[in-house]
């Protein structure tokens, strides 16, 4: 409430001057909206003037406020409710009833992309026949660069002939930022593929592997057609094969890989293979690429993928809402694996390795020609071993209101709601007095 200078308004009878401006806002969104603003007198002591002032007051209101006025006049319980709130199509709802939005936190794209990643140049933990190069070599050898149109490219060396036993140059980068939950959306035109090629887009926790977890969002070998999602954790985390997802649980020797313990089952973890034949390899690239997204919060970890022609509008608009995306291709439920306990301080990683524990050991049954070591020598075999990335965006979860209790509780009385209540109480009393 802000008082008006009464000396500026001539009075002919004792009057109550009412002036207020009612606002509401959404915390953290920078949104502020004035829903009602009145600066006018209401004469209630001279009852024959009151109808004029009440009519003026109501006519100054927009239709939505008139409806609210009627409700307040004839339903006193609503005097203590909050003012109307703006609706957002991108609102999402947690199982406990609280609402939230996904708000952009980090945008990795364009010329500054590599400013936020470190280049790994150590030995490959997966025993690939690869030589990971530092940033200087990667840029000078054309293995990492940003095109004039802003597209980010990372690739394995496809120009150098190698002798026996020589490793092929490639890149592995890791984000400086670490995350504990988030919505990760990768927009890419091409993912690496080819006989002997083993790429991955993944996140991994700090500390001793696998105690802080690993999530493989894109991973495959050779000319495979189905992307494989996997989780690697400490002991005690399990994949529920009956959860809601469209993919197929991976198997080892005919047994479902549902134990996510990275130290069990030859480090296979728990995994799901996408159903689509175009989720990895040449068919994915032929579709013009697409979107891979991982949603990680207290409700679990889910992975989604979309072809270029089927990307949800909310992603293109920068206001993603996974609840509109349908069933995920893979999902790890919190009832069988606590996503906040088993996954901690994750960095984002892109890499391209060759042969190694998976691509090398599976080469003989892959349908690829010769041996993996021989395949490695000819650079023309690796023309498709490239990442072509439009952007990688990370969104954080912004809670908009609190948890909804199972028991009904009265709404809190705020200054704004009290103003509404007292204002309309005075109007109502004045009307009665004028009858």
PDB file of N, CA, C and O in Angstrom, residues 356-394:
ATOM      1  N   UNK A 356      40.868 -51.721 -28.892  1.00  0.00           N
ATOM      2  CA  UNK A 356      40.676 -51.706 -27.450  1.00  0.00           C
ATOM      3  C   UNK A 356      39.770 -52.800 -26.928  1.00  0.00           C
ATOM      4  O   UNK A 356      39.452 -53.780 -27.618  1.00  0.00           O
ATOM      5  N   UNK A 357      39.326 -52.621 -25.662  1.00  0.00           N
ATOM      6  CA  UNK A 357      38.596 -53.679 -24.956  1.00  0.00           C
ATOM      7  C   UNK A 357      37.305 -54.089 -25.656  1.00  0.00           C
ATOM      8  O   UNK A 357      36.937 -55.263 -25.643  1.00  0.00           O
ATOM      9  N   UNK A 358      36.595 -53.141 -26.244  1.00  0.00           N
ATOM     10  CA  UNK A 358      35.328 -53.491 -26.893  1.00  0.00           C
ATOM     11  C   UNK A 358      35.499 -53.658 -28.401  1.00  0.00           C
ATOM     12  O   UNK A 358      35.247 -54.738 -28.946  1.00  0.00           O
ATOM     13  N   UNK A 359      35.944 -52.608 -29.081  1.00  0.00           N
ATOM     14  CA  UNK A 359      36.049 -52.696 -30.539  1.00  0.00           C
ATOM     15  C   UNK A 359      37.066 -53.747 -30.977  1.00  0.00           C
ATOM     16  O   UNK A 359      36.887 -54.405 -32.015  1.00  0.00           O
ATOM     17  N   UNK A 360      38.139 -53.891 -30.204  1.00  0.00           N
ATOM     18  CA  UNK A 360      39.156 -54.888 -30.556  1.00  0.00           C
ATOM     19  C   UNK A 360      38.677 -56.303 -30.285  1.00  0.00           C
ATOM     20  O   UNK A 360      38.811 -57.192 -31.136  1.00  0.00           O
ATOM     21  N   UNK A 361      38.082 -56.533 -29.121  1.00  0.00           N
ATOM     22  CA  UNK A 361      37.650 -57.881 -28.749  1.00  0.00           C
ATOM     23  C   UNK A 361      36.450 -58.358 -29.559  1.00  0.00           C
ATOM     24  O   UNK A 361      36.223 -59.569 -29.682  1.00  0.00           O
ATOM     25  N   UNK A 362      35.662 -57.424 -30.090  1.00  0.00           N
ATOM     26  CA  UNK A 362      34.479 -57.818 -30.867  1.00  0.00           C
ATOM     27  C   UNK A 362      34.734 -57.784 -32.369  1.00  0.00           C
ATOM     28  O   UNK A 362      33.829 -58.101 -33.159  1.00  0.00           O
ATOM     29  N   UNK A 363      35.933 -57.429 -32.771  1.00  0.00           N
ATOM     30  CA  UNK A 363      36.207 -57.196 -34.185  1.00  0.00           C
ATOM     31  C   UNK A 363      35.991 -58.460 -35.026  1.00  0.00           C
ATOM     32  O   UNK A 363      35.408 -58.398 -36.119  1.00  0.00           O
ATOM     33  N   UNK A 364      36.429 -59.591 -34.519  1.00  0.00           N
ATOM     34  CA  UNK A 364      36.376 -60.828 -35.300  1.00  0.00           C
ATOM     35  C   UNK A 364      34.949 -61.241 -35.642  1.00  0.00           C
ATOM     36  O   UNK A 364      34.712 -61.917 -36.657  1.00  0.00           O
ATOM     37  N   UNK A 365      33.986 -60.853 -34.811  1.00  0.00           N
ATOM     38  CA  UNK A 365      32.591 -61.240 -35.053  1.00  0.00           C
ATOM     39  C   UNK A 365      31.744 -60.073 -35.574  1.00  0.00           C
ATOM     40  O   UNK A 365      30.517 -60.171 -35.637  1.00  0.00           O
ATOM     41  N   UNK A 366      32.395 -58.985 -35.941  1.00  0.00           N
ATOM     42  CA  UNK A 366      31.668 -57.773 -36.334  1.00  0.00           C
ATOM     43  C   UNK A 366      31.289 -57.738 -37.811  1.00  0.00           C
ATOM     44  O   UNK A 366      30.463 -56.912 -38.215  1.00  0.00           O
ATOM     45  N   UNK A 367      31.902 -58.596 -38.607  1.00  0.00           N
ATOM     46  CA  UNK A 367      31.694 -58.547 -40.045  1.00  0.00           C
ATOM     47  C   UNK A 367      32.649 -57.609 -40.753  1.00  0.00           C
ATOM     48  O   UNK A 367      32.583 -57.432 -41.978  1.00  0.00           O
ATOM     49  N   UNK A 368      33.554 -56.978 -39.997  1.00  0.00           N
ATOM     50  CA  UNK A 368      34.551 -56.094 -40.583  1.00  0.00           C
ATOM     51  C   UNK A 368      35.696 -56.917 -41.185  1.00  0.00           C
ATOM     52  O   UNK A 368      36.023 -58.001 -40.677  1.00  0.00           O
ATOM     53  N   UNK A 369      36.342 -56.410 -42.219  1.00  0.00           N
ATOM     54  CA  UNK A 369      37.393 -57.193 -42.896  1.00  0.00           C
ATOM     55  C   UNK A 369      38.707 -57.229 -42.110  1.00  0.00           C
ATOM     56  O   UNK A 369      39.041 -56.279 -41.387  1.00  0.00           O
ATOM     57  N   UNK A 370      39.469 -58.324 -42.275  1.00  0.00           N
ATOM     58  CA  UNK A 370      40.803 -58.436 -41.702  1.00  0.00           C
ATOM     59  C   UNK A 370      40.807 -58.384 -40.194  1.00  0.00           C
ATOM     60  O   UNK A 370      39.867 -58.808 -39.517  1.00  0.00           O
ATOM     61  N   UNK A 371      41.876 -57.800 -39.648  1.00  0.00           N
ATOM     62  CA  UNK A 371      42.012 -57.649 -38.200  1.00  0.00           C
ATOM     63  C   UNK A 371      41.955 -56.171 -37.833  1.00  0.00           C
ATOM     64  O   UNK A 371      42.172 -55.295 -38.687  1.00  0.00           O
ATOM     65  N   UNK A 372      41.709 -55.898 -36.572  1.00  0.00           N
ATOM     66  CA  UNK A 372      41.611 -54.507 -36.142  1.00  0.00           C
ATOM     67  C   UNK A 372      42.964 -53.802 -36.280  1.00  0.00           C
ATOM     68  O   UNK A 372      43.021 -52.634 -36.662  1.00  0.00           O
ATOM     69  N   UNK A 373      44.042 -54.515 -35.975  1.00  0.00           N
ATOM     70  CA  UNK A 373      45.369 -53.902 -36.074  1.00  0.00           C
ATOM     71  C   UNK A 373      45.713 -53.559 -37.517  1.00  0.00           C
ATOM     72  O   UNK A 373      46.352 -52.529 -37.796  1.00  0.00           O
ATOM     73  N   UNK A 374      45.308 -54.408 -38.472  1.00  0.00           N
ATOM     74  CA  UNK A 374      45.558 -54.098 -39.881  1.00  0.00           C
ATOM     75  C   UNK A 374      44.659 -52.952 -40.353  1.00  0.00           C
ATOM     76  O   UNK A 374      45.083 -52.100 -41.144  1.00  0.00           O
ATOM     77  N   UNK A 375      43.447 -52.957 -39.886  1.00  0.00           N
ATOM     78  CA  UNK A 375      42.505 -51.905 -40.263  1.00  0.00           C
ATOM     79  C   UNK A 375      43.009 -50.534 -39.850  1.00  0.00           C
ATOM     80  O   UNK A 375      42.765 -49.523 -40.521  1.00  0.00           O
ATOM     81  N   UNK A 376      43.737 -50.493 -38.759  1.00  0.00           N
ATOM     82  CA  UNK A 376      44.196 -49.232 -38.187  1.00  0.00           C
ATOM     83  C   UNK A 376      45.198 -48.509 -39.084  1.00  0.00           C
ATOM     84  O   UNK A 376      45.332 -47.286 -39.009  1.00  0.00           O
ATOM     85  N   UNK A 377      45.882 -49.200 -39.962  1.00  0.00           N
ATOM     86  CA  UNK A 377      46.980 -48.609 -40.721  1.00  0.00           C
ATOM     87  C   UNK A 377      46.518 -47.619 -41.792  1.00  0.00           C
ATOM     88  O   UNK A 377      47.163 -46.601 -42.025  1.00  0.00           O
ATOM     89  N   UNK A 378      45.420 -47.917 -42.462  1.00  0.00           N
ATOM     90  CA  UNK A 378      44.970 -47.122 -43.608  1.00  0.00           C
ATOM     91  C   UNK A 378      44.107 -45.948 -43.131  1.00  0.00           C
ATOM     92  O   UNK A 378      43.030 -46.152 -42.570  1.00  0.00           O
ATOM     93  N   UNK A 379      44.535 -44.713 -43.368  1.00  0.00           N
ATOM     94  CA  UNK A 379      43.771 -43.551 -42.895  1.00  0.00           C
ATOM     95  C   UNK A 379      42.399 -43.414 -43.544  1.00  0.00           C
ATOM     96  O   UNK A 379      41.481 -42.837 -42.949  1.00  0.00           O
ATOM     97  N   UNK A 380      42.224 -43.951 -44.733  1.00  0.00           N
ATOM     98  CA  UNK A 380      40.933 -43.823 -45.416  1.00  0.00           C
ATOM     99  C   UNK A 380      39.826 -44.594 -44.709  1.00  0.00           C
ATOM    100  O   UNK A 380      38.634 -44.375 -44.972  1.00  0.00           O
ATOM    101  N   UNK A 381      40.210 -45.495 -43.813  1.00  0.00           N
ATOM    102  CA  UNK A 381      39.217 -46.247 -43.048  1.00  0.00           C
ATOM    103  C   UNK A 381      38.562 -45.396 -41.956  1.00  0.00           C
ATOM    104  O   UNK A 381      37.615 -45.866 -41.313  1.00  0.00           O
ATOM    105  N   UNK A 382      39.039 -44.159 -41.770  1.00  0.00           N
ATOM    106  CA  UNK A 382      38.578 -43.361 -40.636  1.00  0.00           C
ATOM    107  C   UNK A 382      38.014 -42.001 -41.053  1.00  0.00           C
ATOM    108  O   UNK A 382      37.984 -41.063 -40.267  1.00  0.00           O
ATOM    109  N   UNK A 383      37.544 -41.926 -42.296  1.00  0.00           N
ATOM    110  CA  UNK A 383      36.967 -40.674 -42.772  1.00  0.00           C
ATOM    111  C   UNK A 383      35.659 -40.337 -42.057  1.00  0.00           C
ATOM    112  O   UNK A 383      35.220 -39.172 -42.049  1.00  0.00           O
ATOM    113  N   UNK A 384      35.030 -41.352 -41.464  1.00  0.00           N
ATOM    114  CA  UNK A 384      33.770 -41.115 -40.741  1.00  0.00           C
ATOM    115  C   UNK A 384      33.946 -41.088 -39.228  1.00  0.00           C
ATOM    116  O   UNK A 384      32.952 -41.031 -38.490  1.00  0.00           O
ATOM    117  N   UNK A 385      35.188 -41.124 -38.784  1.00  0.00           N
ATOM    118  CA  UNK A 385      35.463 -41.120 -37.341  1.00  0.00           C
ATOM    119  C   UNK A 385      35.510 -39.684 -36.829  1.00  0.00           C
ATOM    120  O   UNK A 385      36.549 -39.195 -36.376  1.00  0.00           O
ATOM    121  N   UNK A 386      34.366 -38.982 -36.905  1.00  0.00           N
ATOM    122  CA  UNK A 386      34.327 -37.561 -36.552  1.00  0.00           C
ATOM    123  C   UNK A 386      33.058 -37.218 -35.789  1.00  0.00           C
ATOM    124  O   UNK A 386      31.976 -37.751 -36.077  1.00  0.00           O
ATOM    125  N   UNK A 387      33.221 -36.304 -34.843  1.00  0.00           N
ATOM    126  CA  UNK A 387      32.080 -35.640 -34.201  1.00  0.00           C
ATOM    127  C   UNK A 387      31.831 -34.321 -34.929  1.00  0.00           C
ATOM    128  O   UNK A 387      32.766 -33.557 -35.165  1.00  0.00           O
ATOM    129  N   UNK A 388      30.579 -34.058 -35.256  1.00  0.00           N
ATOM    130  CA  UNK A 388      30.169 -32.763 -35.807  1.00  0.00           C
ATOM    131  C   UNK A 388      29.027 -32.255 -34.935  1.00  0.00           C
ATOM    132  O   UNK A 388      27.916 -32.789 -34.972  1.00  0.00           O
ATOM    133  N   UNK A 389      29.320 -31.216 -34.144  1.00  0.00           N
ATOM    134  CA  UNK A 389      28.428 -30.803 -33.066  1.00  0.00           C
ATOM    135  C   UNK A 389      27.916 -29.379 -33.290  1.00  0.00           C
ATOM    136  O   UNK A 389      28.707 -28.451 -33.516  1.00  0.00           O
ATOM    137  N   UNK A 390      26.612 -29.219 -33.219  1.00  0.00           N
ATOM    138  CA  UNK A 390      26.016 -27.878 -33.266  1.00  0.00           C
ATOM    139  C   UNK A 390      26.066 -27.203 -31.899  1.00  0.00           C
ATOM    140  O   UNK A 390      26.410 -26.027 -31.802  1.00  0.00           O
ATOM    141  N   UNK A 391      25.720 -27.947 -30.871  1.00  0.00           N
ATOM    142  CA  UNK A 391      25.743 -27.384 -29.521  1.00  0.00           C
ATOM    143  C   UNK A 391      25.569 -28.480 -28.486  1.00  0.00           C
ATOM    144  O   UNK A 391      25.033 -29.554 -28.777  1.00  0.00           O
ATOM    145  N   UNK A 392      26.045 -28.181 -27.299  1.00  0.00           N
ATOM    146  CA  UNK A 392      25.769 -28.990 -26.115  1.00  0.00           C
ATOM    147  C   UNK A 392      25.281 -28.017 -25.043  1.00  0.00           C
ATOM    148  O   UNK A 392      26.009 -27.095 -24.665  1.00  0.00           O
ATOM    149  N   UNK A 393      24.050 -28.203 -24.584  1.00  0.00           N
ATOM    150  CA  UNK A 393      23.479 -27.308 -23.582  1.00  0.00           C
ATOM    151  C   UNK A 393      23.129 -28.090 -22.319  1.00  0.00           C
ATOM    152  O   UNK A 393      22.585 -29.196 -22.396  1.00  0.00           O
ATOM    153  N   UNK A 394      23.457 -27.482 -21.187  1.00  0.00           N
ATOM    154  CA  UNK A 394      23.173 -28.093 -19.899  1.00  0.00           C
ATOM    155  C   UNK A 394      22.185 -27.196 -19.159  1.00  0.00           C
ATOM    156  O   UNK A 394      22.430 -26.000 -18.985  1.00  0.00           O
TER     157      UNK A 394
END
